[in-house]
Coordinates of C-alpha atoms and ligand atoms in Angstrom, one line a residue:
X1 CA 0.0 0.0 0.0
X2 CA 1.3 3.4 -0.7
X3 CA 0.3 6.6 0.4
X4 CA -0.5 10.3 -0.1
X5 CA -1.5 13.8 1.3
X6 CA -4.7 15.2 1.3
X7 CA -3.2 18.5 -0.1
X8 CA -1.4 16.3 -3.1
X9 CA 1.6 17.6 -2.4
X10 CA 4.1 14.5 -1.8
X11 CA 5.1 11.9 -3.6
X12 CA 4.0 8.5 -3.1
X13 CA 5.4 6.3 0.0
X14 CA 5.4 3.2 1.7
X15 CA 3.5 2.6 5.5
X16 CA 6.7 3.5 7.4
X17 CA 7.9 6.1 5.8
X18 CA 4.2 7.5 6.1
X19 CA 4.4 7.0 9.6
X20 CA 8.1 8.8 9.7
X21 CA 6.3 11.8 8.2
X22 CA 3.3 12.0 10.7
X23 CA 2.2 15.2 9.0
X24 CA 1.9 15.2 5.3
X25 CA 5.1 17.6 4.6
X26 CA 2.4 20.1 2.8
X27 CA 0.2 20.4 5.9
X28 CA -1.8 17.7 4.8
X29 CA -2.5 14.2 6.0
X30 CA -1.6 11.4 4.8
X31 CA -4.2 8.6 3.6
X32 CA -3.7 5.1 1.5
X33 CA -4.5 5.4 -1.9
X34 CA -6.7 2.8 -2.0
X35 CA -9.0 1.1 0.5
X36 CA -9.2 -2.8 0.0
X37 CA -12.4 -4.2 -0.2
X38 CA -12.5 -7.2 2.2
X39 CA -16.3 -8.4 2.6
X40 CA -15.8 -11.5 1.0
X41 CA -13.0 -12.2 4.0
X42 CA -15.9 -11.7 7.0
X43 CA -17.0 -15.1 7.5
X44 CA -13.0 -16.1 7.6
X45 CA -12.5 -12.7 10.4
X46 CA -15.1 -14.4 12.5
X47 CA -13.4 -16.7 15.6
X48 CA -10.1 -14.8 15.2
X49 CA -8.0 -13.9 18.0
X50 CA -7.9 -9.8 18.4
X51 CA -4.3 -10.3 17.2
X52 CA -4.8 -12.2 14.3
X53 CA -7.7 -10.0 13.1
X54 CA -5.4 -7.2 13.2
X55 CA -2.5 -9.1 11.4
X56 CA -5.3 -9.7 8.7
X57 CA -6.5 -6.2 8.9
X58 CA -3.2 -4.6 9.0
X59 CA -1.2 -6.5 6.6
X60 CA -3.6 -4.9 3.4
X61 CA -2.2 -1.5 4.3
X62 CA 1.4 -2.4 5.6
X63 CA 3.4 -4.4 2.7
X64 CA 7.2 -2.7 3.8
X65 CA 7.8 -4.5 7.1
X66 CA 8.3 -8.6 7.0
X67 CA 4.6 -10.7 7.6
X68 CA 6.8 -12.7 10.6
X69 CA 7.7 -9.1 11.9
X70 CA 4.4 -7.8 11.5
X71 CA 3.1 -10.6 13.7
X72 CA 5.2 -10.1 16.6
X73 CA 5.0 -6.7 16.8
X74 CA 1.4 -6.9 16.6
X75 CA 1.3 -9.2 19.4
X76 CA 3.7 -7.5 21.7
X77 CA 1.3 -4.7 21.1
X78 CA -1.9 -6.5 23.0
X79 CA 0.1 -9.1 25.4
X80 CA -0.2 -5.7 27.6
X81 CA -3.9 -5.7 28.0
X82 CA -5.6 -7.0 31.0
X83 CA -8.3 -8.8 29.3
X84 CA -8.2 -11.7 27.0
X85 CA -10.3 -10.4 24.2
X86 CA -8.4 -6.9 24.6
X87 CA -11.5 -5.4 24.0
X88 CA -14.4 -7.0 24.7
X89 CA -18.3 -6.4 23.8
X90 CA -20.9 -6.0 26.8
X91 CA -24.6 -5.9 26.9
X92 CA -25.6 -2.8 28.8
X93 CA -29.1 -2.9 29.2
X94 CA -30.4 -2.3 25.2
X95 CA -27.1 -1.2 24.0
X96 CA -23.2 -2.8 23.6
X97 CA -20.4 -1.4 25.1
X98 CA -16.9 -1.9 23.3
X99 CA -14.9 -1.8 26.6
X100 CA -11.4 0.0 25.0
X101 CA -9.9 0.4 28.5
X102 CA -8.2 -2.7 29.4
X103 CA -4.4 -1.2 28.0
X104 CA -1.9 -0.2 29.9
X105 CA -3.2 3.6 30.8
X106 CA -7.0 2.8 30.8
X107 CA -8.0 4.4 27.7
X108 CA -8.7 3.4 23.9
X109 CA -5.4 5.3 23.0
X110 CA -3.2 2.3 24.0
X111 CA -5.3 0.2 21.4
X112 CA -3.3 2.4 18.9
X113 CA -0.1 3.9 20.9
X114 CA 0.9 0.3 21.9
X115 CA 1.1 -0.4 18.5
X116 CA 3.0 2.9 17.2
X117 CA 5.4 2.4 20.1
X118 CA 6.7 -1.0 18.7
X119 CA 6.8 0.3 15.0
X120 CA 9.0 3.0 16.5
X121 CA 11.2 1.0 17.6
X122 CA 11.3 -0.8 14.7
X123 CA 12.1 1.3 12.3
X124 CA 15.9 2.1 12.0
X125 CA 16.3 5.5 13.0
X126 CA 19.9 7.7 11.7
X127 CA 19.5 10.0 15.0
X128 CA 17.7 10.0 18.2
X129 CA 13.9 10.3 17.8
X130 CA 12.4 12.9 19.1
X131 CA 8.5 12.2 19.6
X132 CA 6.3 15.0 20.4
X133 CA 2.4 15.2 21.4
X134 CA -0.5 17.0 22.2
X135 CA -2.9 16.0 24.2
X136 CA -6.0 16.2 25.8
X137 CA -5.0 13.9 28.9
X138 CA -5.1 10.3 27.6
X139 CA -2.6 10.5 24.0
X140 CA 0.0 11.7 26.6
X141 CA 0.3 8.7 28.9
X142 CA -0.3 6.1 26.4
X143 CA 2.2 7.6 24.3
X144 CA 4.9 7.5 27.3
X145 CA 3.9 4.2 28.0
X146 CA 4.6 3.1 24.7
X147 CA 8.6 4.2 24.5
X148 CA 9.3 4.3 28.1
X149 CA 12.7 2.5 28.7
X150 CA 13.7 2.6 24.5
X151 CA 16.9 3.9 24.4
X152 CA 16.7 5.9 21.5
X153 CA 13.6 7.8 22.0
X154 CA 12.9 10.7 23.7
X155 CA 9.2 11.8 24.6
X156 CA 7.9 15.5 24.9
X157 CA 4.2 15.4 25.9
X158 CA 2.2 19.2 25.9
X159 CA -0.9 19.3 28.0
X160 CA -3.3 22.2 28.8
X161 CA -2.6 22.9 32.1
X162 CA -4.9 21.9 34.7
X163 CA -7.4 21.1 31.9
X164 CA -7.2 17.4 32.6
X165 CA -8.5 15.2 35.6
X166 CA -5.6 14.8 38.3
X167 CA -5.1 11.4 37.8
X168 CA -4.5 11.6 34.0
X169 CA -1.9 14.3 35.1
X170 CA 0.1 12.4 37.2
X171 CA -0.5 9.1 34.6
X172 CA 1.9 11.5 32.6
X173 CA 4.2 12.9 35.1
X174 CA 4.6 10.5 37.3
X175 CA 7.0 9.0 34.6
X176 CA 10.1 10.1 35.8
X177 CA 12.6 8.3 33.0
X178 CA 15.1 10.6 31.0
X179 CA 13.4 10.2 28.3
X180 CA 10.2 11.4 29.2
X181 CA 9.3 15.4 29.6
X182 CA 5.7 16.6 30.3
X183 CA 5.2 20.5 29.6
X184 CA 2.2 22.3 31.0
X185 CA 0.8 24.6 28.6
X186 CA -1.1 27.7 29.6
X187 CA -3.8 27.3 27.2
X188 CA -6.3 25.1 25.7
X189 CA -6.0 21.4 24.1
X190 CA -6.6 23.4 20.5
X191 CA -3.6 25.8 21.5
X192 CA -1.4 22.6 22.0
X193 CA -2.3 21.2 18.6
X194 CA -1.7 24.0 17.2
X195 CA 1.7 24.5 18.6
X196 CA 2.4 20.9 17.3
X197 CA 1.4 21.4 13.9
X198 CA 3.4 25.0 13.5
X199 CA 6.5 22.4 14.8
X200 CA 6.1 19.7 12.3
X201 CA 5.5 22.3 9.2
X202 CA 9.2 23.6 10.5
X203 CA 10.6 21.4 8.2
X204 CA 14.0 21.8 9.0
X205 CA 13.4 21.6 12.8
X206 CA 11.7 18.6 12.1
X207 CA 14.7 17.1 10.0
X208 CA 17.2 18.5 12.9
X209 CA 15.2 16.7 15.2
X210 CA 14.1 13.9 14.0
X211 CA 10.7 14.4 15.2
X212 CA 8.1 12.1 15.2
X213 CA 4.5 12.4 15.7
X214 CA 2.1 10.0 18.0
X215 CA -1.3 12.6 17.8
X216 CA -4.2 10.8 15.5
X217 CA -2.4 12.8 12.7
X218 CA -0.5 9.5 12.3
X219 CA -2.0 7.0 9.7
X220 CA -0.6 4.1 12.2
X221 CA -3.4 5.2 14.7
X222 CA -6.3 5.1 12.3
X223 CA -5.0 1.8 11.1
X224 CA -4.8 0.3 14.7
X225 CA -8.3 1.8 15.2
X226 CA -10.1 0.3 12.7
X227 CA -9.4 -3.6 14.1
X228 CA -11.4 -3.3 16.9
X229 CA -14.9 -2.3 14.6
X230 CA -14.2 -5.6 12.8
X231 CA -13.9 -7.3 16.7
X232 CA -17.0 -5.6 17.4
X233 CA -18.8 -7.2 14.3
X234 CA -17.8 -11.1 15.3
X235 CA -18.4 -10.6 19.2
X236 CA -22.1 -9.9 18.0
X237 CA -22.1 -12.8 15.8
X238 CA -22.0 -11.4 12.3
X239 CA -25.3 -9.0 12.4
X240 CA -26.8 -8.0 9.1
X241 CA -26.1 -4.2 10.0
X242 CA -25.5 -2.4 13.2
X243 CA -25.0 0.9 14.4
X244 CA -22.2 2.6 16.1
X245 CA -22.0 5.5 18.5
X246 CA -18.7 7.6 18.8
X247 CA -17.5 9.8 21.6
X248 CA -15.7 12.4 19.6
X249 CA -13.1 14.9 19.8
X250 CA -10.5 14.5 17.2
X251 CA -12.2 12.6 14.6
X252 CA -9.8 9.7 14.6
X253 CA -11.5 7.2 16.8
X254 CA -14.7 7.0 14.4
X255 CA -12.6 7.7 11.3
X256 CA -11.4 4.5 11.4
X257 CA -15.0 3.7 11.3
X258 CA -15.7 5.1 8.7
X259 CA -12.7 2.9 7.0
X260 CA -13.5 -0.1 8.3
X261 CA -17.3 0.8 6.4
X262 CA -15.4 1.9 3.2
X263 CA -14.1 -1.9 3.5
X264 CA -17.6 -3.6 2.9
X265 CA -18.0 -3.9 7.2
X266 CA -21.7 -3.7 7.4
X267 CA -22.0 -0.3 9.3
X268 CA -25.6 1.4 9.3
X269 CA -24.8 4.7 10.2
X270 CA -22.4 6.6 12.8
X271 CA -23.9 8.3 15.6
X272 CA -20.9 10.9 16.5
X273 CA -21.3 12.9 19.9
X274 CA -19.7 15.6 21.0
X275 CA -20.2 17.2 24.3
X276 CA -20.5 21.2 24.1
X277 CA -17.8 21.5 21.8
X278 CA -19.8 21.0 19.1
X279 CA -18.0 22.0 15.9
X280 CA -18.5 18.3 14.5
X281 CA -22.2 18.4 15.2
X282 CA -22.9 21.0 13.8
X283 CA -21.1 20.6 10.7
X284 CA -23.1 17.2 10.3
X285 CA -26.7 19.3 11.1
X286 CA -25.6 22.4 8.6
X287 CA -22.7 21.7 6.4
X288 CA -20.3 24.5 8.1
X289 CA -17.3 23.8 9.7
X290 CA -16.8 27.0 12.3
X291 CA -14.2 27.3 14.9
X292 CA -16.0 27.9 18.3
X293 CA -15.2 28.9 22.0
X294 CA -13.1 26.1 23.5
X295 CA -15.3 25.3 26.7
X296 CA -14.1 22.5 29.5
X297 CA -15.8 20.5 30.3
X298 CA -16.6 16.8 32.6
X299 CA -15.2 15.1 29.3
X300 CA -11.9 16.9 28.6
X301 CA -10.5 14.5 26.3
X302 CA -13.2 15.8 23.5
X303 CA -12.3 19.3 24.7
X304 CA -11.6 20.0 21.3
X305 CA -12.9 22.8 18.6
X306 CA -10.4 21.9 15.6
X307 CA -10.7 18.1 14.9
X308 CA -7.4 16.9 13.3
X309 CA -8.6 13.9 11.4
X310 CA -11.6 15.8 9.5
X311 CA -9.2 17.1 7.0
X312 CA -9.1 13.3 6.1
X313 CA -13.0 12.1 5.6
X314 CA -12.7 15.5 2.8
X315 CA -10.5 14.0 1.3
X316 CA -12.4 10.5 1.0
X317 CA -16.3 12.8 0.2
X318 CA -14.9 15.0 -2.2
X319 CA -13.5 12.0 -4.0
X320 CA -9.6 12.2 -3.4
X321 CA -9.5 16.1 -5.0
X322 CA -7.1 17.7 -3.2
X323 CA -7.5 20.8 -4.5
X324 CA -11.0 21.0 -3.0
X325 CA -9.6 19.9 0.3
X326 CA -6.8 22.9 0.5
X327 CA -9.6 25.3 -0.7
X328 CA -11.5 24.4 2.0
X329 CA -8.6 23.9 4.6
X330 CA -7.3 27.5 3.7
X331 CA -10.6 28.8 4.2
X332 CA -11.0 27.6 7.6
X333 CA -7.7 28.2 8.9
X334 CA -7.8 32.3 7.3
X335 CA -11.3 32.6 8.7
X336 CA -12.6 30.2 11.0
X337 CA -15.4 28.6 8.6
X338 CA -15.8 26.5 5.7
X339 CA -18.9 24.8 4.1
X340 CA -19.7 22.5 1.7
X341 CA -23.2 21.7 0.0
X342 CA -25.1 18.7 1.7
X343 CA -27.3 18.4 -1.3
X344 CA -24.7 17.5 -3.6
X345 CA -25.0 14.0 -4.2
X346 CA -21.5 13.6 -3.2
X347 CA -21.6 13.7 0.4
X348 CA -22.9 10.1 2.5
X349 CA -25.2 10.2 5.3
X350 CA -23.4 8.0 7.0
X351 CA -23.0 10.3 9.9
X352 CA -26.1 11.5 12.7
X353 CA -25.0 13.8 15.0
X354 CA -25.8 15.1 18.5
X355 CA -24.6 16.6 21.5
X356 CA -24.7 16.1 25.5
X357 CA -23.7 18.8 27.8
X358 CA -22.2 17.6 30.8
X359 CA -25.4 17.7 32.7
X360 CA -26.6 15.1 30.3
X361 CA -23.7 13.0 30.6
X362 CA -23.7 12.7 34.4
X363 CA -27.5 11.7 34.2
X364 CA -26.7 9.2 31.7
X365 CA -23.8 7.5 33.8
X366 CA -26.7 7.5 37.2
X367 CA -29.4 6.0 35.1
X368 CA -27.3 2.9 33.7
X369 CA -25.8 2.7 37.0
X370 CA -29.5 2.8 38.9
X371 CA -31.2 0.4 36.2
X372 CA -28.2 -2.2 35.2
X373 CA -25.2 -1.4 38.0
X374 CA -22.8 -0.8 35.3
X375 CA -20.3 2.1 35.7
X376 CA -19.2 4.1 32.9
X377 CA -16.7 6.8 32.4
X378 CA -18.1 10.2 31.3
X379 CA -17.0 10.3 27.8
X380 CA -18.9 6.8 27.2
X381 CA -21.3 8.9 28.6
X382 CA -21.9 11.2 26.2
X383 CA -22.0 8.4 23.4
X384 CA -24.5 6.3 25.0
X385 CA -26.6 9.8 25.7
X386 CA -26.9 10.9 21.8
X387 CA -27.1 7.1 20.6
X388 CA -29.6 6.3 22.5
X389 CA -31.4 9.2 21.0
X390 CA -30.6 8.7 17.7
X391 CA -30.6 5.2 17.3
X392 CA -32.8 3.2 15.3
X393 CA -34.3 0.4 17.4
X394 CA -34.3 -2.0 14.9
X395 CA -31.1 -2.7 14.9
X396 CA -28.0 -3.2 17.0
X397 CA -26.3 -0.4 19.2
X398 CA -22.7 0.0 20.1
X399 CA -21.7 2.3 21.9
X400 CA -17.6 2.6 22.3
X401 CA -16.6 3.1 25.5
X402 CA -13.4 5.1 25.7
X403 CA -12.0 4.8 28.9
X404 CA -12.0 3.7 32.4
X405 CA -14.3 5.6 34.8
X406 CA -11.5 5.4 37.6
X407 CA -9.4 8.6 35.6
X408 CA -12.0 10.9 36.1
X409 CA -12.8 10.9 39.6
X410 CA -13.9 14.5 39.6
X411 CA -16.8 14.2 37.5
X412 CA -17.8 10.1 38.8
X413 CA -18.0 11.6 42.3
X414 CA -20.3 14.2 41.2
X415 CA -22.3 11.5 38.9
X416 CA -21.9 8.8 41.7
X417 CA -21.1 9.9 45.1
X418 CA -21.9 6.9 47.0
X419 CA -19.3 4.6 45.0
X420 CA -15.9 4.4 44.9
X421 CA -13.6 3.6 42.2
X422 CA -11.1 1.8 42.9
X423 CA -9.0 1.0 40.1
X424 CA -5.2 -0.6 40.9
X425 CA -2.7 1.2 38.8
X426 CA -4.4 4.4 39.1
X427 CA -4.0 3.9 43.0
X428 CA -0.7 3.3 43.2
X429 CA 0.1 6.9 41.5
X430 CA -1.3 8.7 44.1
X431 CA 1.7 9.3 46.0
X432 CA 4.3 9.2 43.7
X433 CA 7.0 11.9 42.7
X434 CA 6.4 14.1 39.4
X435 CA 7.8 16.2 37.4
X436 CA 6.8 18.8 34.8
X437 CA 7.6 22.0 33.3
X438 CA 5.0 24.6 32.5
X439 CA 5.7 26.7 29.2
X440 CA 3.2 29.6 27.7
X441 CA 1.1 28.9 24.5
X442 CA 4.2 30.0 22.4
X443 CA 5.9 27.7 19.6
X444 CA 9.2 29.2 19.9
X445 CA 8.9 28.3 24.1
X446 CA 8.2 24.8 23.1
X447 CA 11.1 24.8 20.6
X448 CA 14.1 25.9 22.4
X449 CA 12.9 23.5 25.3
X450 CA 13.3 20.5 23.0
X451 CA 16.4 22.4 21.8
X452 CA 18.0 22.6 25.2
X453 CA 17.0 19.0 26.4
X454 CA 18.6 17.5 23.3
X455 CA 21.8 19.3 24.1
Ligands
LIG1 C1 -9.2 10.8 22.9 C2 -10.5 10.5 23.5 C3 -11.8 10.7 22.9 C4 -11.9 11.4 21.6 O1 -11.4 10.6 20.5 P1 -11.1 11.2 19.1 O2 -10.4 10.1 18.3 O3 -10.2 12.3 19.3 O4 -12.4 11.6 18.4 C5 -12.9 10.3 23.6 N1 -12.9 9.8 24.8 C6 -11.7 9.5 25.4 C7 -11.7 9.0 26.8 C8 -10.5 9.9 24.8 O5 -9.3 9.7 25.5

């Protein structure tokens, strides 16, 4: 498989150099060219371990690193998980839960990070690798926990500070290798992506650094995402449709939905949800794409007003014309907005759309606790709110639960003050040492500090 930019402005290039470049080199993002149709293989995907579905998965879209290699990596990538089926289906009441929290940091990033981690490592490198990320509060552990303790990697994580729970705080900087720096910004989760991307279109920074990006921007995520809505499909024994419902921040988790679709998996529809960050929403309801307010909120991780990965589902509706995807990109980065027609044939309506605000989401966590016992973590939350909404009855619901309830006790006490959580790892942080350095919103801050720690 080879792949390109949205923008069309790089040449051609095999999986690992495409995950080398994290960032198309034109600002774009790089997608496969093709997307292999594999319905014919579902009956054989059925019974599958979750590591030999993604070796099947995988392997279509990686062809430059050996099939034994493949393997191993692959499975080094889930030994790490606490449950068998690494992410296993539960009936809630009327709905499924996809229970993505059983990796190493409690959230559906390790499903992907575990993964990059070991292609990392993999991949010879000429110079020390420098990975850097943004992130809302759960990319930033699982992306430490992936390259702790490898030699030649060092990690520089940018938060906004004291926008995440405590506990996914001190998942982060509680890591106290040399390799490993967690930087406080004083901003927003939008203001740290932004501050990434201005680094990675530094070309020559890039190249002096040999940086290397772990955000969603990076094809390997999407790929490792898309495994688990196969999993989902033979853990409810082959339905004739079904219906998915997304917590969403950055687009990338129910991207790889929507690739997994594009590959003849029998998806109905989407049912994306946002909580008052809303951009995605109402881009779905009205066809414009505007920047809004960023407001915090009980689910931080979808804290987000600029969704990375949208610049990729474009590229795919307006039929890999990547001059239509820079016309609209330019317009919404010079003035906040961008539209397209709805009632052009060429857009799908494979995506409903709704929001919860946080009230919502913490009456949605009592009610399934009250009426089936089952505790669920806030961002769940607001998926289960606007799918069971939107849903149509007459078919399957899953509902994709993104991570443990146990990392955000702030908003679980207020949903559930008579329980506790109790969740091992997560205890064992509490009193442990950390470290951090706090920087302002500023590209140049964030430079010279990879800069000087490099020296
Ligand atoms: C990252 C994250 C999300 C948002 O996923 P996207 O891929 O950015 O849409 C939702 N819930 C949790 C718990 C997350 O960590």
């Amino acid at each position: 498989m080879r792949y390109v930019s949205t923008r069309g402005g790089v040449s051609e290039m095999p999986f690992c150099d495409a995950v080398m470049m994290g960032v198309g080199s034109d600002g774009g993002l790089l997608v496969p060219v093709a997307i292999p149709n594999v319905k014919d293989a579902l009956p054989r995907y059925q019974g599958l371990s979750y590591p030999a579905l993604a070796f099947e998965i995988m392997r279509l879209f990686i062809d430059d690193i050996p099939e034994d290699i493949l393997r191993s990596l692959i499975e080094k990538s889930y030994e790490t998980f606490d449950d068998p089926l690494v992410t296993p289906l539960v009936q809630v009441g009327d709905i499924h839960l996809l229970e993505l929290f059983h990796g190493p940091t409690l959230s559906f990033k390790d499903l992907a990070l575990q993964f990059l981690g070991n292609v990392f490592a993999y991949i010879p490198q000429e110079t020390r690798l420098n990975i850097l990320a943004a992130t809302s509060g759960d990319t930033g552990s699982a992306a430490i926990a992936s390259v702790q303790g490898q030699p030649e990697i060092n990690i520089f994580v940018m938060f906004p500070e004291g926008r995440t729970s405590s506990l996914q705080e001190k998942q982060m900087t509680s890591l106290l290798s040399d390799n490993v720096w967690n930087i406080g910004i004083e901003g927003s989760f939008d203001d740290c992506q932004s501050i990434l991307k201005s680094i990675f279109s530094d070309l020559e920074f890039k190249q002096k650094y040999n940086l290397g990006a772990v955000n969603s921007v990076n094809w390997a995520r999407i790929l490792a995402q898309v495994v688990y809505y196969f999993f989902i499909y033979a853990q409810l024994g082959a339905p004739e449709k079904f219906e998915v419902a997304v917590p969403t921040g950055n687009f990338g988790n129910i991207f790889a939905g929507y690739i997994a679709r594009a590959m003849g998996l029998p998806i109905s529809r989407f049912i994306l949800a946002t909580n008052q960050n809303d951009i995605l929403h109402r881009f779905f309801t009205t066809g414009r794409y505007k920047r809004g307010e960023v407001h915090f909120s009980h689910s931080p991780a979808m804290d987000i007003q600029v969704a990375s990965n949208f610049e990729r589902y474009l590229y795919f509706q307006f039929a890999s014309n990547t001059e239509k995807v820079k016309k609209f990109m330019s317009s919404f980065t010079r003035t906040g907005s961008a539209s397209i027609n709805f009632n052009t044939k060429t857009f799908d309506d494979v995506f409903a759309s709704g929001s919860a605000t946080d009230d919502e989401s913490i009456d949605m966590i009592r009610h399934v606790h009250d009426a089936t016992g089952y505790i669920m973590d806030p961002h769940t939350a607001v998926g289960v709110h606007v799918g069971k909404q939107l849903r149509n009855p007459a078919q399957p619901l899953v509902c994709l639960s993104t991570a443990h309830p146990a990392k955000f006790e702030e908003a679980m006490t207020r949903a559930l003050p008579e329980e506790t959580l109790v969740q091992d790892t997560l205890e064992q942080l509490r009193n442990m040492p950390t470290r951090k350095t706090v920087l302002k919103a500023e590209v140049d801050a964030v430079k010279a500090f990879i800069a000087t720690c490099n020296q």
